[in-house]
Rosetta silent file (secondary structure, phi, psi, omega in degrees, C-alpha in Angstrom):
SEQUENCE: MSLVDLIAQADERGLAASGLACLDRCVPLLGGDEEVLRPLWANLADAGDTGDWAERLDDARGKLGVCGEPGEGEAAMLARRMLAAAPDERSGGPVRVWADACSVAALQIHRLLDPADDEASSVDARREGRTDGMSPLVAAELRRQVTVLEVLAGHGAGGLRRALEVSSEGRRVLQAVVARRARRG
SCORE:     score description
SCORE:     0.000 S_00000001
   1 L     0.000  134.640 -153.326   -1.990    3.337  -18.719 S_00000001
   2 L   -88.058 -157.960 -141.234   -1.563    1.138  -16.587 S_00000001
   3 H   -75.802  -34.482  174.404   -0.885    0.471  -13.265 S_00000001
   4 H   -63.490  -25.344  171.258    2.526   -1.160  -14.262 S_00000001
   5 H   -90.538  -15.548  154.188    3.567    1.556  -16.255 S_00000001
   6 H   -57.860  -18.968 -166.930    2.579    4.419  -14.044 S_00000001
   7 H  -103.237  -36.884  159.562    5.210    2.381  -11.390 S_00000001
   8 H   -70.438   -5.739  130.260    7.726    2.550  -14.319 S_00000001
   9 L   -27.773  -48.183 -169.342    7.388    6.322  -14.531 S_00000001
  10 L   -75.338  125.586  172.514    7.444    6.946  -11.298 S_00000001
  11 L   -78.009  171.774 -159.134   10.067    9.411   -9.734 S_00000001
  12 L   -86.222   81.385  117.229   11.306    7.852   -6.315 S_00000001
  13 L   -87.477  -78.214 -173.592    8.979   10.132   -4.259 S_00000001
  14 L   -36.062  -22.127 -176.148    6.406    8.868   -6.397 S_00000001
  15 L  -110.817  -22.687  143.461    7.432    5.388   -5.860 S_00000001
  16 H    -9.831  -71.170 -171.666    8.151    6.214   -1.837 S_00000001
  17 H   -97.626    4.230  116.595    4.639    6.820   -1.464 S_00000001
  18 H   -42.717  -45.767  103.567    3.279    4.018   -3.272 S_00000001
  19 H    19.300  -54.855 -166.223    4.883    1.395   -1.898 S_00000001
  20 H   -73.310  -66.636  151.130    3.910    3.543    1.507 S_00000001
  21 H   -16.872  -83.916  170.112    0.419    3.673    0.636 S_00000001
  22 H   -28.551  -27.428 -156.943    0.117    0.620   -0.145 S_00000001
  23 H   -80.603  -73.404  140.234    1.339   -0.218    3.424 S_00000001
  24 H    64.299 -126.813 -152.052   -1.253    1.881    4.495 S_00000001
  25 H   -89.390  -29.381  173.223   -4.195    1.162    3.530 S_00000001
  26 L   -65.480   -8.049 -175.338   -3.009   -2.579    4.730 S_00000001
  27 H   -29.872  -81.013 -144.237   -2.216   -1.097    8.556 S_00000001
  28 H   -49.259  -12.358 -173.108   -5.405   -2.407   10.059 S_00000001
  29 H   -70.864  -31.358  176.545   -4.431   -6.185    9.213 S_00000001
  30 H   -83.054   -0.371 -158.282   -1.228   -5.590   11.673 S_00000001
  31 L    61.490   42.718  175.717   -3.368   -3.926   14.425 S_00000001
  32 L  -123.034  162.965  179.265   -2.075   -0.383   13.831 S_00000001
  33 L   -58.818  150.209  141.055   -3.379    2.811   13.916 S_00000001
  34 L  -136.136   79.657  165.774   -3.597    5.195   11.375 S_00000001
  35 L   -79.911  -43.131  146.951   -1.124    7.362   12.958 S_00000001
  36 L  -111.956   66.082 -176.281    1.740    4.993   12.510 S_00000001
  37 L  -113.586  -41.395 -173.654    2.602    5.513    9.139 S_00000001
  38 H   -32.318  -57.290  179.640    2.411    9.614    9.612 S_00000001
  39 H   -43.167  -41.809  169.166    5.750    9.975   10.331 S_00000001
  40 H   -60.358  -53.924 -164.224    7.161    8.457    7.038 S_00000001
  41 H   -63.694  -34.324  162.191    4.508   10.414    5.134 S_00000001
  42 H   -58.879  -60.958 -169.743    5.648   13.401    7.099 S_00000001
  43 H   -72.459  -39.168  178.400    9.751   12.296    5.790 S_00000001
  44 L   -85.666   19.364  166.379    8.267   12.174    1.909 S_00000001
  45 L  -111.132  -22.232  173.665    7.002   15.822    2.334 S_00000001
  46 L   -83.939  138.287 -149.836   10.332   16.994    3.296 S_00000001
  47 L   -70.672  106.842  156.906   12.432   18.430    0.299 S_00000001
  48 L    97.536   18.361 -140.266   15.449   15.829   -0.160 S_00000001
  49 L  -133.501  120.034 -165.890   15.528   15.083    3.207 S_00000001
  50 L  -154.370    9.472  164.607   15.577   10.951    2.986 S_00000001
  51 L   -62.344  -42.948 -160.077   17.970   10.899    6.158 S_00000001
  52 L   -53.677  -56.949 -136.205   15.160   10.873    8.767 S_00000001
  53 L   -61.970  -39.572 -163.063   12.843    7.525    6.855 S_00000001
  54 H   -67.433  -51.534 -167.909   15.487    4.369    8.163 S_00000001
  55 H   -61.201  -54.144  156.978   14.585    5.573   11.608 S_00000001
  56 H   -41.165  -30.686 -159.919   10.908    6.532   11.083 S_00000001
  57 H   -79.125  -34.156 -167.659   10.743    3.007    9.356 S_00000001
  58 H   -91.970   -7.023  154.887   12.235    1.166   12.078 S_00000001
  59 H   -46.537  -71.197  165.441   10.025    3.057   14.556 S_00000001
  60 H   -17.503  -80.614  163.832    7.109    1.880   12.470 S_00000001
  61 H   -82.501  -11.650  125.018    8.055   -1.686   12.631 S_00000001
  62 H   -42.038  -28.110 -170.030    9.232   -1.650   16.351 S_00000001
  63 H   -87.489  -75.350  169.782    5.601   -0.545   16.388 S_00000001
  64 L   -94.614    9.700 -176.228    3.650   -3.287   14.157 S_00000001
  65 L    47.922  122.478  148.565    6.238   -5.899   14.135 S_00000001
  66 L  -101.411   24.431  178.403    7.305   -7.922   11.364 S_00000001
  67 L   -96.781 -159.872 -149.789    7.381  -10.928   12.318 S_00000001
  68 L  -116.475  152.293 -175.199    4.274  -12.898   12.167 S_00000001
  69 L  -119.318  158.893 -160.231    2.046  -14.020   15.128 S_00000001
  70 L   -48.588  138.617 -166.216    0.767  -17.729   15.903 S_00000001
  71 L    16.720   38.996  166.626   -2.601  -18.401   12.556 S_00000001
  72 L   -59.602  128.032 -179.698   -1.977  -14.991   11.782 S_00000001
  73 L   -89.840 -139.515 -140.611   -3.385  -15.626    8.096 S_00000001
  74 L  -113.009  -12.526  175.611   -1.783  -15.229    4.382 S_00000001
  75 L   -82.723  -88.895  173.426   -3.543  -11.865    4.199 S_00000001
  76 H   -21.204  -85.137 -171.343   -1.058  -10.315    7.553 S_00000001
  77 H   -25.634  -39.806  167.617    1.689  -12.061    6.478 S_00000001
  78 H   -91.751    8.915 -174.700    1.794  -10.227    3.231 S_00000001
  79 H   -81.566  -39.455  160.388    1.426   -6.897    4.434 S_00000001
  80 H   -40.519  -23.571 -156.251    4.617   -7.852    7.317 S_00000001
  81 H   -98.686  -35.331  172.087    6.876   -8.554    4.292 S_00000001
  82 H   -29.527  -73.463 -164.121    5.384   -5.039    2.847 S_00000001
  83 H   -68.282  -39.127  145.290    6.465   -3.625    6.009 S_00000001
  84 H   -66.459   -1.190  167.808    9.726   -5.596    6.123 S_00000001
  85 L  -119.922   29.017  141.182   10.890   -5.005    3.372 S_00000001
  86 L   -53.078  117.992 -172.190   11.379   -1.488    3.446 S_00000001
  87 L   -71.914  135.213  159.884   14.675   -0.156    1.550 S_00000001
  88 L   -31.979  -57.447  167.454   16.585    1.708    4.515 S_00000001
  89 L  -117.197  148.269 -162.285   16.334    4.702    2.027 S_00000001
  90 L   -93.244   50.727  178.458   13.910    5.746    0.205 S_00000001
  91 L  -127.957 -172.915  167.253   15.997    5.825   -2.757 S_00000001
  92 H    36.859 -169.889 -175.675   17.464    4.196   -5.776 S_00000001
  93 H   -61.401  -25.655  171.135   16.324    0.419   -7.553 S_00000001
  94 H   -29.674  -77.082 -179.958   15.332   -0.681   -3.594 S_00000001
  95 H   -27.408  -72.080 -175.384   12.761    2.011   -3.706 S_00000001
  96 H   -33.827  -44.464 -154.492   11.624    1.170   -7.291 S_00000001
  97 H   -91.262  -16.945 -170.938   11.468   -2.764   -6.734 S_00000001
  98 H   -60.716  -63.342 -156.933    9.451   -2.238   -2.757 S_00000001
  99 H   -46.962  -33.275  172.864    7.111   -0.306   -4.599 S_00000001
 100 H   -73.791  -48.722  173.669    6.241   -2.541   -7.205 S_00000001
 101 H   -23.244  -45.031 -175.196    6.302   -5.364   -4.557 S_00000001
 102 H   -67.583  -75.143 -171.333    3.722   -3.569   -2.482 S_00000001
 103 H   -35.491  -48.110 -163.876    1.309   -3.027   -5.308 S_00000001
 104 H   -54.358  -50.571  154.647    1.591   -6.841   -6.306 S_00000001
 105 H   -11.294  -69.040 -176.665    1.228   -7.597   -2.182 S_00000001
 106 L   -62.374  -62.879  175.745   -1.750   -5.026   -1.526 S_00000001
 107 H   -64.598  -23.332  164.185   -3.703   -6.416   -4.204 S_00000001
 108 H   -85.434   28.677 -160.209   -3.401   -9.625   -3.531 S_00000001
 109 H  -113.130  -53.306 -158.849   -4.065   -9.099    0.114 S_00000001
 110 H   -73.321  -22.962  163.962   -7.621   -7.201   -0.908 S_00000001
 111 H   -68.149  -11.095  173.635   -8.200  -10.549   -3.143 S_00000001
 112 H   -74.350  -31.523 -161.476   -8.144  -13.039    0.034 S_00000001
 113 H   -88.864   -9.638 -174.643  -10.644  -10.501    2.049 S_00000001
 114 L   -69.916  145.138  142.330  -13.146   -9.896   -1.176 S_00000001
 115 L   -68.814  -22.942 -161.748  -15.855  -12.226   -0.989 S_00000001
 116 L  -105.489  156.818  173.835  -16.625  -12.222   -4.390 S_00000001
 117 L   -45.784  137.422  139.050  -14.675  -14.208   -7.236 S_00000001
 118 L  -122.301  128.104 -135.205  -12.341  -12.654   -8.877 S_00000001
 119 L   -74.077  -10.786 -159.910  -11.948  -14.115  -12.557 S_00000001
 120 L   -75.396  143.174  164.723   -8.026  -13.336  -12.958 S_00000001
 121 L   -64.119  -27.324 -170.925   -5.472  -16.220  -12.474 S_00000001
 122 L  -135.668 -140.213  144.062   -3.542  -13.635  -10.940 S_00000001
 123 L  -131.001   74.824  144.447   -3.429   -9.740  -10.172 S_00000001
 124 L   -90.348  -51.338  161.372   -0.642   -9.257  -12.619 S_00000001
 125 L   -51.377  -38.243 -177.553   -3.323   -9.042  -15.152 S_00000001
 126 L   -60.777  -39.897 -158.059   -5.239   -6.336  -13.201 S_00000001
 127 L   -82.277  -59.986  174.494   -2.042   -4.276  -12.929 S_00000001
 128 L   -72.895   29.578  140.394   -1.050   -4.465  -16.849 S_00000001
 129 L   111.798  -30.610  170.648   -5.098   -2.917  -17.253 S_00000001
 130 L   -44.287   93.896  157.776   -6.966   -6.252  -17.689 S_00000001
 131 L  -111.926   27.152  157.643   -9.997   -5.806  -15.764 S_00000001
 132 L   -86.200  159.576 -179.620  -13.093   -7.707  -16.627 S_00000001
 133 L    64.178   32.197  168.834  -14.655   -9.848  -14.163 S_00000001
 134 L   -85.685  136.227  174.711  -12.596   -7.964  -11.568 S_00000001
 135 L   -31.800  116.999  154.123  -13.742   -8.323   -7.860 S_00000001
 136 H    -4.488 -118.016  145.531  -15.127   -5.147   -5.991 S_00000001
 137 H    49.141 -109.102  137.734  -12.565   -5.615   -3.818 S_00000001
 138 H   -19.145  -87.748 -155.622   -9.500   -5.701   -5.959 S_00000001
 139 H   -62.943  -35.835  150.817  -10.792   -3.206   -8.436 S_00000001
 140 H   -59.395   -8.656  155.329  -11.147   -0.583   -5.784 S_00000001
 141 H  -117.284    4.634  130.813   -7.618   -0.700   -5.032 S_00000001
 142 H   -23.328  -69.569  165.988   -6.355   -0.757   -8.195 S_00000001
 143 H   -59.436  -31.883 -171.863   -7.967    2.035   -8.805 S_00000001
 144 H   -63.374  -74.764 -172.329   -6.678    3.950   -5.382 S_00000001
 145 H   -29.570  -91.358  178.938   -2.575    2.322   -6.248 S_00000001
 146 H   -14.819  -59.508  140.483   -3.326    4.520   -9.881 S_00000001
 147 H    -4.233  -89.526 -153.592   -4.803    7.631   -8.190 S_00000001
 148 H   -55.185   -5.993 -174.679   -1.355    7.669   -5.988 S_00000001
 149 L  -114.772  -20.868 -159.305    0.936    7.246   -9.008 S_00000001
 150 L   -80.392  -63.096 -150.755   -1.470    9.434  -11.119 S_00000001
 151 L   -73.526  -93.893 -154.881   -1.474   12.615   -8.595 S_00000001
 152 L   -21.504  -36.749  157.914    2.330   12.338   -7.473 S_00000001
 153 L   -55.472  -38.264 -167.280    2.942   12.400  -11.005 S_00000001
 154 L  -104.019  -28.039  162.830    1.074   15.741  -11.678 S_00000001
 155 L  -129.156   44.760  174.164    2.194   17.070   -8.519 S_00000001
 156 H    36.242 -113.449 -151.163    5.214   16.098   -7.008 S_00000001
 157 H   -94.435  -11.202 -169.164    5.672   16.862   -3.115 S_00000001
 158 H   -89.687  -20.481 -156.726    1.754   19.029   -3.511 S_00000001
 159 L   -93.341    1.127 -163.716    0.334   15.697   -4.320 S_00000001
 160 H   -82.976   16.199  151.622    1.046   14.191   -1.318 S_00000001
 161 H   -74.953  -32.998 -159.826   -2.309   15.355    0.605 S_00000001
 162 H   -67.358  -61.617 -156.885   -4.442   13.933   -2.132 S_00000001
 163 H   -38.649  -66.211  166.639   -2.093   10.638   -2.058 S_00000001
 164 H   -29.979  -45.735  173.573   -3.188   10.511    1.929 S_00000001
 165 H  -110.879   13.480  149.031   -6.343   10.512    1.553 S_00000001
 166 H   -52.001  -55.762 -148.788   -6.665    7.911   -1.128 S_00000001
 167 H   -49.063  -62.672 -171.456   -4.683    5.947    1.336 S_00000001
 168 H   -69.079  -21.323  158.877   -6.418    7.102    4.501 S_00000001
 169 H  -102.028  -36.835 -146.579  -10.129    6.074    2.575 S_00000001
 170 H  -103.484  -29.908  112.343   -8.766    2.403    1.177 S_00000001
 171 L    33.684 -118.714  157.313   -7.649    2.284    4.828 S_00000001
 172 H   -13.423  -68.212 -179.591  -11.248    2.880    6.367 S_00000001
 173 H   -70.916    4.523 -171.403  -12.449    0.444    3.900 S_00000001
 174 H  -127.885  -39.132  175.367   -9.921   -2.470    4.392 S_00000001
 175 H   -41.313  -84.367 -171.748  -10.641   -1.444    8.385 S_00000001
 176 H   -44.232  -34.733 -134.444  -14.376   -2.535    7.723 S_00000001
 177 H   -98.567  -65.741  178.600  -13.513   -5.466    5.568 S_00000001
 178 H   -54.066  -58.088 -178.231  -11.652   -7.294    8.643 S_00000001
 179 H   -47.009  -44.376 -171.844  -13.718   -5.769   11.488 S_00000001
 180 H   -82.397  -11.625  178.396  -16.917   -7.765    9.549 S_00000001
 181 H   -73.777  -26.908 -162.588  -14.280  -11.152    8.554 S_00000001
 182 H   -95.129   -5.687  170.125  -13.724  -11.279   12.810 S_00000001
 183 H   -92.935  -24.786  163.153  -17.442  -11.143   13.419 S_00000001
 184 L   -82.886   35.068  160.777  -18.058  -13.914   11.646 S_00000001
 185 L    56.914    0.000    0.000  -15.970  -15.763   13.379 S_00000001
């Protein structure tokens, strides 16, 4: 099943977790650490408690900032847009739109940061399942997005721990890529 299909079939918790996982993996671009989004993950684990989501989201925005800094690259700007666009309620149509946009942005970020070329003209082809000539960093991000959605579809709230583990792994990979690029100048 393609990533587009998985997003279309996901429930609200799955969509919120998918968007949050994409953002979580891109936190190194925003100067954040692994703890900054933990309160949002905890909110997803709370059975039906969507009320604290907006408060926790505002706190994360305050810590990470939604406004770009001078000289900030395109990848960081895309990550800031993901954070800024997060809906104040983790339900309904807005969370579906956000999850879909986060998927595209995260793949684009990985494409921008991958030193290997990706042969596709856009990340849309990757999301639809066309993976020939895919660069390694983009391929890994695509696998993580699919895994998060599959584990949540199969295990509901019980899959959140695995989704967070997948996201943490991706964050460490992106952090290493960002550090390597910074050393190169």
